PDB file of C-alpha atoms in Angstrom:
ATOM      1  CA  UNK F 221      21.334  22.762  21.116  1.00  0.00           C
ATOM      2  CA  UNK F 222      18.612  25.553  21.175  1.00  0.00           C
ATOM      3  CA  UNK F 223      18.479  25.174  16.842  1.00  0.00           C
ATOM      4  CA  UNK F 224      17.918  22.143  17.174  1.00  0.00           C
ATOM      5  CA  UNK F 225      14.714  22.118  19.375  1.00  0.00           C
ATOM      6  CA  UNK F 226      13.503  25.284  17.402  1.00  0.00           C
ATOM      7  CA  UNK F 227      13.944  23.040  14.322  1.00  0.00           C
ATOM      8  CA  UNK F 228      12.157  20.047  16.141  1.00  0.00           C
ATOM      9  CA  UNK F 229       9.941  22.185  17.125  1.00  0.00           C
ATOM     10  CA  UNK F 230       8.884  24.053  13.564  1.00  0.00           C
ATOM     11  CA  UNK F 231       9.105  20.640  11.822  1.00  0.00           C
ATOM     12  CA  UNK F 232       7.489  18.620  14.136  1.00  0.00           C
ATOM     13  CA  UNK F 233       3.900  19.674  13.450  1.00  0.00           C
ATOM     14  CA  UNK F 234       4.556  19.406   9.347  1.00  0.00           C
ATOM     15  CA  UNK F 235       5.703  16.191  10.322  1.00  0.00           C
ATOM     16  CA  UNK F 236       2.402  14.705  12.098  1.00  0.00           C
ATOM     17  CA  UNK F 237       0.393  16.248   9.168  1.00  0.00           C
ATOM     18  CA  UNK F 238       2.280  14.226   6.427  1.00  0.00           C
ATOM     19  CA  UNK F 239       2.598  11.130   8.393  1.00  0.00           C
ATOM     20  CA  UNK F 240      -1.202  11.160   9.371  1.00  0.00           C
ATOM     21  CA  UNK F 241      -2.593  11.879   5.484  1.00  0.00           C
ATOM     22  CA  UNK F 242       0.218   9.475   4.039  1.00  0.00           C
ATOM     23  CA  UNK F 243      -1.307   6.901   6.753  1.00  0.00           C
ATOM     24  CA  UNK F 244      -5.277   7.901   6.295  1.00  0.00           C
ATOM     25  CA  UNK F 245      -4.156   7.122   2.169  1.00  0.00           C
ATOM     26  CA  UNK F 246      -2.796   3.674   3.185  1.00  0.00           C
ATOM     27  CA  UNK F 247      -5.963   3.175   5.487  1.00  0.00           C
ATOM     28  CA  UNK F 248      -8.240   4.139   2.515  1.00  0.00           C
ATOM     29  CA  UNK F 249      -5.528   2.326  -0.120  1.00  0.00           C
ATOM     30  CA  UNK F 250      -6.428  -1.311   2.349  1.00  0.00           C
ATOM     31  CA  UNK F 251     -10.096  -0.711   2.254  1.00  0.00           C
ATOM     32  CA  UNK F 252      -9.807  -0.573  -1.394  1.00  0.00           C
ATOM     33  CA  UNK F 253      -7.840  -3.389  -2.160  1.00  0.00           C
ATOM     34  CA  UNK F 254     -10.662  -5.095   0.005  1.00  0.00           C
ATOM     35  CA  UNK F 255     -13.116  -4.254  -2.070  1.00  0.00           C
ATOM     36  CA  UNK F 256     -11.554  -5.487  -5.503  1.00  0.00           C
ATOM     37  CA  UNK F 257     -10.752  -8.493  -4.515  1.00  0.00           C
ATOM     38  CA  UNK F 258     -13.169 -11.411  -4.746  1.00  0.00           C
ATOM     39  CA  UNK F 259     -11.981 -13.033  -0.873  1.00  0.00           C
ATOM     40  CA  UNK F 260     -11.950 -11.126   1.955  1.00  0.00           C
ATOM     41  CA  UNK F 261      -8.214 -11.736   2.719  1.00  0.00           C
ATOM     42  CA  UNK F 262      -8.161 -10.076   5.985  1.00  0.00           C
ATOM     43  CA  UNK F 263     -11.025 -13.058   7.637  1.00  0.00           C
ATOM     44  CA  UNK F 264      -9.069 -15.516   5.683  1.00  0.00           C
ATOM     45  CA  UNK F 265      -5.869 -14.345   8.212  1.00  0.00           C
ATOM     46  CA  UNK F 266      -8.433 -14.338  11.130  1.00  0.00           C
ATOM     47  CA  UNK F 267      -8.969 -17.682  10.188  1.00  0.00           C
ATOM     48  CA  UNK F 268      -4.908 -19.079  10.254  1.00  0.00           C
ATOM     49  CA  UNK F 269      -4.711 -18.741   6.485  1.00  0.00           C
ATOM     50  CA  UNK F 270      -0.857 -18.458   5.675  1.00  0.00           C
ATOM     51  CA  UNK F 271      -1.422 -17.846   1.782  1.00  0.00           C
ATOM     52  CA  UNK F 272      -3.819 -14.496   2.303  1.00  0.00           C
ATOM     53  CA  UNK F 273      -1.070 -13.018   4.464  1.00  0.00           C
ATOM     54  CA  UNK F 274       1.317 -13.497   2.088  1.00  0.00           C
ATOM     55  CA  UNK F 275      -0.885 -11.853  -0.156  1.00  0.00           C
ATOM     56  CA  UNK F 276      -1.904  -9.111   1.686  1.00  0.00           C
ATOM     57  CA  UNK F 277       1.426  -8.740   3.419  1.00  0.00           C
ATOM     58  CA  UNK F 278       2.855  -7.711  -0.023  1.00  0.00           C
ATOM     59  CA  UNK F 279      -0.667  -5.369  -0.838  1.00  0.00           C
ATOM     60  CA  UNK F 280      -0.029  -3.476   2.101  1.00  0.00           C
ATOM     61  CA  UNK F 281       3.689  -3.056   1.843  1.00  0.00           C
ATOM     62  CA  UNK F 282       3.129  -2.716  -2.324  1.00  0.00           C
ATOM     63  CA  UNK F 283       0.894   0.603  -1.228  1.00  0.00           C
ATOM     64  CA  UNK F 284       3.022   1.254   2.175  1.00  0.00           C
ATOM     65  CA  UNK F 285       6.322   1.885  -0.229  1.00  0.00           C
ATOM     66  CA  UNK F 286       5.566   4.290  -3.006  1.00  0.00           C
ATOM     67  CA  UNK F 287       3.518   5.627  -0.351  1.00  0.00           C
ATOM     68  CA  UNK F 288       6.392   6.526   1.631  1.00  0.00           C
ATOM     69  CA  UNK F 289       8.410   8.305  -1.539  1.00  0.00           C
ATOM     70  CA  UNK F 290       5.435   9.896  -2.157  1.00  0.00           C
ATOM     71  CA  UNK F 291       5.968  11.703   1.272  1.00  0.00           C
ATOM     72  CA  UNK F 292       9.654  11.499   0.934  1.00  0.00           C
ATOM     73  CA  UNK F 293       9.685  13.432  -1.978  1.00  0.00           C
ATOM     74  CA  UNK F 294       6.487  16.028  -1.510  1.00  0.00           C
ATOM     75  CA  UNK F 295       7.063  20.222  -0.854  1.00  0.00           C
ATOM     76  CA  UNK F 296       2.790  19.670   0.700  1.00  0.00           C
ATOM     77  CA  UNK F 297       0.463  17.847   2.000  1.00  0.00           C
ATOM     78  CA  UNK F 298      -1.521  18.284  -1.774  1.00  0.00           C
ATOM     79  CA  UNK F 299       1.295  16.810  -3.154  1.00  0.00           C
ATOM     80  CA  UNK F 300       1.593  13.832  -1.475  1.00  0.00           C
ATOM     81  CA  UNK F 301      -2.443  13.202  -1.764  1.00  0.00           C
ATOM     82  CA  UNK F 302      -2.043  13.855  -6.097  1.00  0.00           C
ATOM     83  CA  UNK F 303       0.615  11.173  -5.964  1.00  0.00           C
ATOM     84  CA  UNK F 304      -0.612   9.129  -3.314  1.00  0.00           C
ATOM     85  CA  UNK F 305      -3.498   8.537  -5.207  1.00  0.00           C
ATOM     86  CA  UNK F 306      -1.844   8.074  -9.081  1.00  0.00           C
ATOM     87  CA  UNK F 307       0.579   5.419  -6.923  1.00  0.00           C
ATOM     88  CA  UNK F 308      -2.515   3.476  -5.046  1.00  0.00           C
ATOM     89  CA  UNK F 309      -3.795   3.500  -8.255  1.00  0.00           C
ATOM     90  CA  UNK F 310      -1.572   2.162 -10.399  1.00  0.00           C
ATOM     91  CA  UNK F 311      -1.174  -0.498  -7.303  1.00  0.00           C
ATOM     92  CA  UNK F 312      -4.673  -1.644  -7.338  1.00  0.00           C
ATOM     93  CA  UNK F 313      -4.552  -1.426 -11.008  1.00  0.00           C
ATOM     94  CA  UNK F 314      -1.724  -4.528 -10.802  1.00  0.00           C
ATOM     95  CA  UNK F 315      -3.760  -7.025  -8.646  1.00  0.00           C
ATOM     96  CA  UNK F 316      -6.921  -6.494 -11.355  1.00  0.00           C
ATOM     97  CA  UNK F 317      -3.809  -7.309 -14.441  1.00  0.00           C
ATOM     98  CA  UNK F 318      -2.631 -10.118 -11.334  1.00  0.00           C
ATOM     99  CA  UNK F 319      -5.856 -11.666 -11.426  1.00  0.00           C
ATOM    100  CA  UNK F 320      -6.808 -11.655 -14.776  1.00  0.00           C
ATOM    101  CA  UNK F 321      -3.297 -12.656 -16.026  1.00  0.00           C
ATOM    102  CA  UNK F 322      -3.218 -15.582 -12.877  1.00  0.00           C
ATOM    103  CA  UNK F 323      -6.773 -17.340 -13.608  1.00  0.00           C
ATOM    104  CA  UNK F 324      -8.207 -18.656 -10.346  1.00  0.00           C
ATOM    105  CA  UNK F 325      -5.691 -16.856  -8.371  1.00  0.00           C
ATOM    106  CA  UNK F 326      -8.084 -16.373  -5.549  1.00  0.00           C
ATOM    107  CA  UNK F 327      -9.437 -19.194  -5.012  1.00  0.00           C
ATOM    108  CA  UNK F 328      -6.087 -20.933  -4.751  1.00  0.00           C
ATOM    109  CA  UNK F 329      -5.036 -18.393  -2.248  1.00  0.00           C
ATOM    110  CA  UNK F 330      -8.816 -19.072  -0.192  1.00  0.00           C
ATOM    111  CA  UNK F 331      -7.316 -23.087  -0.234  1.00  0.00           C
ATOM    112  CA  UNK F 332      -3.710 -21.520   1.307  1.00  0.00           C
ATOM    113  CA  UNK F 333      -1.849 -22.566  -1.527  1.00  0.00           C
ATOM    114  CA  UNK F 334       0.998 -20.620  -0.911  1.00  0.00           C
ATOM    115  CA  UNK F 335       2.668 -20.631  -3.770  1.00  0.00           C
ATOM    116  CA  UNK F 336       0.505 -18.178  -5.936  1.00  0.00           C
ATOM    117  CA  UNK F 337       0.508 -16.021  -2.733  1.00  0.00           C
ATOM    118  CA  UNK F 338       4.338 -15.767  -2.668  1.00  0.00           C
ATOM    119  CA  UNK F 339       4.489 -15.042  -6.496  1.00  0.00           C
ATOM    120  CA  UNK F 340       1.681 -12.615  -5.412  1.00  0.00           C
ATOM    121  CA  UNK F 341       3.149 -10.794  -3.388  1.00  0.00           C
ATOM    122  CA  UNK F 342       6.272 -10.616  -5.383  1.00  0.00           C
ATOM    123  CA  UNK F 343       4.495  -8.928  -8.219  1.00  0.00           C
ATOM    124  CA  UNK F 344       2.983  -6.340  -5.835  1.00  0.00           C
ATOM    125  CA  UNK F 345       6.427  -5.529  -4.141  1.00  0.00           C
ATOM    126  CA  UNK F 346       8.615  -5.307  -7.823  1.00  0.00           C
ATOM    127  CA  UNK F 347       5.413  -2.529  -9.083  1.00  0.00           C
ATOM    128  CA  UNK F 348       6.196  -1.156  -5.813  1.00  0.00           C
ATOM    129  CA  UNK F 349       9.669  -0.934  -6.374  1.00  0.00           C
ATOM    130  CA  UNK F 350       9.238   0.590  -9.743  1.00  0.00           C
ATOM    131  CA  UNK F 351       6.437   2.631  -8.846  1.00  0.00           C
ATOM    132  CA  UNK F 352       8.096   4.189  -5.972  1.00  0.00           C
ATOM    133  CA  UNK F 353      10.947   5.731  -8.280  1.00  0.00           C
ATOM    134  CA  UNK F 354       8.307   7.045 -10.584  1.00  0.00           C
ATOM    135  CA  UNK F 355       6.738   8.712  -8.383  1.00  0.00           C
ATOM    136  CA  UNK F 356       9.567   9.901  -6.500  1.00  0.00           C
ATOM    137  CA  UNK F 357      11.460  11.150  -9.515  1.00  0.00           C
TER     138      UNK F 357
END
């Protein structure tokens, strides 16, 4: 039992540091996402827009998944930051690409059309899965 406690005490500071850095990166990613999209999804969600909630949830999960894999495969904080920045940049680029391919997407989400929101969330999550495998591989 003593070895378990010793291991916990040794590893806990690293866990907390890695967790804090990764959560901070997710917060920055969420902030950047809000800045690059032409609508304010958080405001729409507060007003009861379900399509915005679906789209924004896809964006958050789409960023969190590769960040989690970065943290799991990392050897130190710098590793998390470098690969996390790459993963976030890829996820944010996908948002712009989807916007270019699906013209009028944001207006449809703003109008609370759930179909386009589900599609865009699925694209974000699909890319996140591939992105996570690539950054941790």
